[in-house]
GROMACS .gro file of C-alpha atoms in nm:
model
  235
    1UNK     CA    1 -17.746 -10.618 -15.937
    2UNK     CA    2 -17.827 -10.283 -16.094
    3UNK     CA    3 -17.747 -10.106 -15.769
    4UNK     CA    4 -17.408 -10.283 -15.745
    5UNK     CA    5 -17.322 -10.200 -16.105
    6UNK     CA    6 -17.419  -9.835 -16.064
    7UNK     CA    7 -17.212  -9.812 -15.745
    8UNK     CA    8 -16.912  -9.968 -15.918
    9UNK     CA    9 -16.957  -9.731 -16.210
   10UNK     CA   10 -16.964  -9.434 -15.974
   11UNK     CA   11 -16.636  -9.538 -15.810
   12UNK     CA   12 -16.467  -9.613 -16.144
   13UNK     CA   13 -16.568  -9.275 -16.288
   14UNK     CA   14 -16.442  -9.094 -15.977
   15UNK     CA   15 -16.116  -9.290 -15.985
   16UNK     CA   16 -16.054  -9.209 -16.352
   17UNK     CA   17 -16.109  -8.840 -16.279
   18UNK     CA   18 -15.903  -8.829 -15.958
   19UNK     CA   19 -15.604  -9.051 -16.034
   20UNK     CA   20 -15.433  -8.831 -16.299
   21UNK     CA   21 -15.451  -8.530 -16.067
   22UNK     CA   22 -15.270  -8.718 -15.791
   23UNK     CA   23 -14.978  -8.845 -16.003
   24UNK     CA   24 -14.746  -8.548 -15.926
   25UNK     CA   25 -14.820  -8.602 -15.556
   26UNK     CA   26 -14.756  -8.975 -15.597
   27UNK     CA   27 -14.399  -8.909 -15.711
   28UNK     CA   28 -14.330  -8.662 -15.433
   29UNK     CA   29 -14.491  -8.871 -15.159
   30UNK     CA   30 -14.314  -9.191 -15.261
   31UNK     CA   31 -13.970  -9.028 -15.245
   32UNK     CA   32 -14.037  -8.827 -14.931
   33UNK     CA   33 -14.211  -9.123 -14.767
   34UNK     CA   34 -13.911  -9.342 -14.845
   35UNK     CA   35 -13.679  -9.086 -14.686
   36UNK     CA   36 -13.900  -9.095 -14.377
   37UNK     CA   37 -13.885  -9.475 -14.375
   38UNK     CA   38 -13.506  -9.470 -14.406
   39UNK     CA   39 -13.476  -9.224 -14.117
   40UNK     CA   40 -13.710  -9.428 -13.898
   41UNK     CA   41 -13.510  -9.743 -13.965
   42UNK     CA   42 -13.177  -9.569 -13.904
   43UNK     CA   43 -13.318  -9.440 -13.572
   44UNK     CA   44 -13.398  -9.793 -13.458
   45UNK     CA   45 -13.774  -9.810 -13.524
   46UNK     CA   46 -13.918 -10.130 -13.666
   47UNK     CA   47 -14.120 -10.124 -13.988
   48UNK     CA   48 -14.445 -10.175 -13.796
   49UNK     CA   49 -14.390  -9.842 -13.620
   50UNK     CA   50 -14.320  -9.667 -13.948
   51UNK     CA   51 -14.639  -9.810 -14.096
   52UNK     CA   52 -14.848  -9.718 -13.791
   53UNK     CA   53 -14.719  -9.361 -13.770
   54UNK     CA   54 -14.762  -9.293 -14.141
   55UNK     CA   55 -15.111  -9.444 -14.134
   56UNK     CA   56 -15.251  -9.287 -13.817
   57UNK     CA   57 -15.059  -8.958 -13.788
   58UNK     CA   58 -15.041  -8.871 -14.160
   59UNK     CA   59 -14.917  -8.519 -14.095
   60UNK     CA   60 -14.612  -8.493 -14.318
   61UNK     CA   61 -14.349  -8.285 -14.142
   62UNK     CA   62 -14.499  -8.369 -13.804
   63UNK     CA   63 -14.412  -8.735 -13.856
   64UNK     CA   64 -14.044  -8.641 -13.886
   65UNK     CA   65 -14.074  -8.432 -13.571
   66UNK     CA   66 -14.263  -8.710 -13.389
   67UNK     CA   67 -13.972  -8.943 -13.454
   68UNK     CA   68 -13.739  -8.703 -13.270
   69UNK     CA   69 -13.993  -8.651 -12.992
   70UNK     CA   70 -14.010  -9.026 -12.931
   71UNK     CA   71 -13.632  -9.037 -12.899
   72UNK     CA   72 -13.618  -8.736 -12.664
   73UNK     CA   73 -13.716  -8.709 -12.299
   74UNK     CA   74 -14.092  -8.720 -12.226
   75UNK     CA   75 -14.240  -8.370 -12.240
   76UNK     CA   76 -14.612  -8.376 -12.330
   77UNK     CA   77 -14.670  -8.000 -12.303
   78UNK     CA   78 -14.384  -7.921 -12.539
   79UNK     CA   79 -14.500  -8.192 -12.778
   80UNK     CA   80 -14.855  -8.054 -12.778
   81UNK     CA   81 -14.751  -7.694 -12.841
   82UNK     CA   82 -14.505  -7.797 -13.111
   83UNK     CA   83 -14.768  -8.008 -13.286
   84UNK     CA   84 -15.022  -7.725 -13.266
   85UNK     CA   85 -14.775  -7.476 -13.411
   86UNK     CA   86 -14.663  -7.702 -13.696
   87UNK     CA   87 -15.016  -7.805 -13.796
   88UNK     CA   88 -15.207  -7.486 -13.717
   89UNK     CA   89 -15.255  -7.423 -14.090
   90UNK     CA   90 -15.503  -7.712 -14.098
   91UNK     CA   91 -15.747  -7.499 -13.898
   92UNK     CA   92 -15.769  -7.263 -14.193
   93UNK     CA   93 -15.786  -7.552 -14.441
   94UNK     CA   94 -16.076  -7.701 -14.249
   95UNK     CA   95 -16.271  -7.377 -14.236
   96UNK     CA   96 -16.235  -7.325 -14.611
   97UNK     CA   97 -16.354  -7.682 -14.682
   98UNK     CA   98 -16.667  -7.672 -14.465
   99UNK     CA   99 -16.899  -7.600 -14.755
  100UNK     CA  100 -16.735  -7.849 -14.993
  101UNK     CA  101 -16.755  -8.132 -14.740
  102UNK     CA  102 -17.109  -8.055 -14.630
  103UNK     CA  103 -17.349  -8.348 -14.661
  104UNK     CA  104 -17.075  -8.607 -14.724
  105UNK     CA  105 -17.221  -8.851 -14.471
  106UNK     CA  106 -16.995  -9.140 -14.374
  107UNK     CA  107 -16.716  -9.006 -14.596
  108UNK     CA  108 -16.672  -8.685 -14.397
  109UNK     CA  109 -16.472  -8.818 -14.095
  110UNK     CA  110 -16.205  -8.964 -14.321
  111UNK     CA  111 -16.205  -8.657 -14.548
  112UNK     CA  112 -16.134  -8.444 -14.240
  113UNK     CA  113 -15.863  -8.680 -14.114
  114UNK     CA  114 -15.688  -8.704 -14.453
  115UNK     CA  115 -15.689  -8.332 -14.536
  116UNK     CA  116 -15.317  -8.281 -14.593
  117UNK     CA  117 -15.171  -7.988 -14.789
  118UNK     CA  118 -15.168  -8.173 -15.122
  119UNK     CA  119 -15.519  -8.315 -15.085
  120UNK     CA  120 -15.647  -7.970 -14.993
  121UNK     CA  121 -15.486  -7.826 -15.306
  122UNK     CA  122 -15.663  -8.075 -15.534
  123UNK     CA  123 -16.001  -8.087 -15.363
  124UNK     CA  124 -16.015  -7.711 -15.329
  125UNK     CA  125 -15.931  -7.626 -15.690
  126UNK     CA  126 -16.019  -7.928 -15.906
  127UNK     CA  127 -16.326  -7.910 -16.127
  128UNK     CA  128 -16.516  -8.234 -16.072
  129UNK     CA  129 -16.623  -8.362 -16.417
  130UNK     CA  130 -16.993  -8.374 -16.496
  131UNK     CA  131 -17.145  -8.707 -16.402
  132UNK     CA  132 -16.881  -8.782 -16.135
  133UNK     CA  133 -16.999  -8.797 -15.775
  134UNK     CA  134 -16.830  -8.512 -15.589
  135UNK     CA  135 -16.801  -8.690 -15.253
  136UNK     CA  136 -16.655  -9.004 -15.409
  137UNK     CA  137 -16.406  -8.792 -15.607
  138UNK     CA  138 -16.288  -8.615 -15.289
  139UNK     CA  139 -16.266  -8.948 -15.105
  140UNK     CA  140 -16.055  -9.116 -15.373
  141UNK     CA  141 -15.816  -8.821 -15.392
  142UNK     CA  142 -15.770  -8.840 -15.015
  143UNK     CA  143 -15.726  -9.218 -15.011
  144UNK     CA  144 -15.479  -9.222 -15.301
  145UNK     CA  145 -15.260  -8.953 -15.146
  146UNK     CA  146 -15.243  -9.135 -14.813
  147UNK     CA  147 -15.171  -9.465 -14.989
  148UNK     CA  148 -14.878  -9.304 -15.170
  149UNK     CA  149 -14.734  -9.178 -14.844
  150UNK     CA  150 -14.783  -9.500 -14.648
  151UNK     CA  151 -14.643  -9.710 -14.935
  152UNK     CA  152 -14.334  -9.492 -14.961
  153UNK     CA  153 -14.274  -9.497 -14.585
  154UNK     CA  154 -14.304  -9.876 -14.560
  155UNK     CA  155 -14.085  -9.926 -14.868
  156UNK     CA  156 -13.818  -9.697 -14.723
  157UNK     CA  157 -13.821  -9.882 -14.393
  158UNK     CA  158 -13.791 -10.220 -14.564
  159UNK     CA  159 -13.513 -10.101 -14.794
  160UNK     CA  160 -13.338  -9.957 -14.489
  161UNK     CA  161 -13.262 -10.316 -14.389
  162UNK     CA  162 -13.065 -10.357 -14.712
  163UNK     CA  163 -12.938 -10.016 -14.818
  164UNK     CA  164 -12.747  -9.761 -14.615
  165UNK     CA  165 -12.675  -9.412 -14.748
  166UNK     CA  166 -12.693  -9.048 -14.644
  167UNK     CA  167 -13.056  -8.931 -14.664
  168UNK     CA  168 -12.975  -8.563 -14.603
  169UNK     CA  169 -13.162  -8.341 -14.848
  170UNK     CA  170 -13.433  -8.588 -14.944
  171UNK     CA  171 -13.698  -8.379 -14.770
  172UNK     CA  172 -13.650  -8.114 -15.043
  173UNK     CA  173 -13.890  -8.327 -15.249
  174UNK     CA  174 -14.177  -8.168 -15.056
  175UNK     CA  175 -14.057  -7.816 -15.135
  176UNK     CA  176 -14.029  -7.906 -15.503
  177UNK     CA  177 -14.380  -8.055 -15.495
  178UNK     CA  178 -14.530  -7.738 -15.345
  179UNK     CA  179 -14.352  -7.530 -15.609
  180UNK     CA  180 -14.500  -7.736 -15.892
  181UNK     CA  181 -14.850  -7.711 -15.741
  182UNK     CA  182 -14.815  -7.332 -15.706
  183UNK     CA  183 -14.709  -7.298 -16.070
  184UNK     CA  184 -15.002  -7.514 -16.185
  185UNK     CA  185 -15.254  -7.309 -15.989
  186UNK     CA  186 -15.096  -6.985 -16.113
  187UNK     CA  187 -15.142  -7.098 -16.472
  188UNK     CA  188 -15.499  -7.219 -16.418
  189UNK     CA  189 -15.627  -6.910 -16.236
  190UNK     CA  190 -15.661  -6.569 -16.399
  191UNK     CA  191 -15.684  -6.388 -16.065
  192UNK     CA  192 -15.337  -6.400 -15.905
  193UNK     CA  193 -15.418  -6.173 -15.612
  194UNK     CA  194 -15.467  -6.457 -15.358
  195UNK     CA  195 -15.131  -6.613 -15.448
  196UNK     CA  196 -14.952  -6.278 -15.434
  197UNK     CA  197 -15.118  -6.194 -15.101
  198UNK     CA  198 -15.017  -6.530 -14.955
  199UNK     CA  199 -14.655  -6.497 -15.066
  200UNK     CA  200 -14.627  -6.136 -14.949
  201UNK     CA  201 -14.783  -6.209 -14.607
  202UNK     CA  202 -14.557  -6.511 -14.556
  203UNK     CA  203 -14.241  -6.320 -14.648
  204UNK     CA  204 -14.334  -6.026 -14.425
  205UNK     CA  205 -14.409  -6.250 -14.126
  206UNK     CA  206 -14.086  -6.443 -14.190
  207UNK     CA  207 -13.888  -6.120 -14.167
  208UNK     CA  208 -14.074  -5.995 -13.860
  209UNK     CA  209 -14.117  -6.314 -13.653
  210UNK     CA  210 -13.836  -6.537 -13.778
  211UNK     CA  211 -13.847  -6.885 -13.927
  212UNK     CA  212 -13.947  -7.060 -13.602
  213UNK     CA  213 -14.285  -6.895 -13.538
  214UNK     CA  214 -14.382  -6.712 -13.857
  215UNK     CA  215 -14.633  -6.973 -13.978
  216UNK     CA  216 -14.926  -6.893 -13.747
  217UNK     CA  217 -14.901  -6.511 -13.790
  218UNK     CA  218 -14.872  -6.562 -14.165
  219UNK     CA  219 -15.186  -6.777 -14.173
  220UNK     CA  220 -15.376  -6.524 -13.965
  221UNK     CA  221 -15.264  -6.240 -14.192
  222UNK     CA  222 -15.369  -6.434 -14.503
  223UNK     CA  223 -15.715  -6.499 -14.357
  224UNK     CA  224 -15.758  -6.129 -14.274
  225UNK     CA  225 -15.646  -6.029 -14.624
  226UNK     CA  226 -15.886  -6.276 -14.787
  227UNK     CA  227 -16.171  -6.160 -14.562
  228UNK     CA  228 -16.101  -5.799 -14.657
  229UNK     CA  229 -16.087  -5.890 -15.029
  230UNK     CA  230 -16.414  -6.082 -15.005
  231UNK     CA  231 -16.583  -5.791 -14.830
  232UNK     CA  232 -16.462  -5.550 -15.098
  233UNK     CA  233 -16.595  -5.773 -15.375
  234UNK     CA  234 -16.931  -5.810 -15.199
  235UNK     CA  235 -16.982  -5.433 -15.184
   0.00000   0.00000   0.00000
């Protein structure tokens, strides 16, 4: 009995600490997920496919692309390269989270699977309150964010049976969400050099490589800049 109560208390404390931090993401994911559900329904996919893709792919923009890939001619090599290019940033996310996710036991596989941009932003920067289990906090953040996305996608697909309207522009919700998260991190951190370096490297690579392939060079440049900055600070 004591063990059960202590376990429940651990989960409740982690939930109370994690839930408020995910509310801005909840709003963005519900709207963007609904737009994805509407698009899936308008493209002829049943709700079960929308639910399955949002649950098992859970890769944001890649889910929109996957919808088009399923409607196009079968080309596995192109699909693989496109997926790698779109989601290459997760390689860098994963490397930076190795230490934080060390020793997480059974939680780690799901933490790795659910590491989207928004979850990375919270788990990388949030200060886990004293007395709250760190692994449980990370797990609840990850679970809540995926639940928001899946709920929005299913709701959009179901409403697509009733409502019909032009969904163009709804994906701007994600851009607005990233902007809010950047502003919050800018206000919380005194050292703005990483943010400035990331913005500068992205803009430079966008000008040099173009909008289609700038993401991977930008990520590589950011990693090199951060490695150089860390080496300078260590000296």
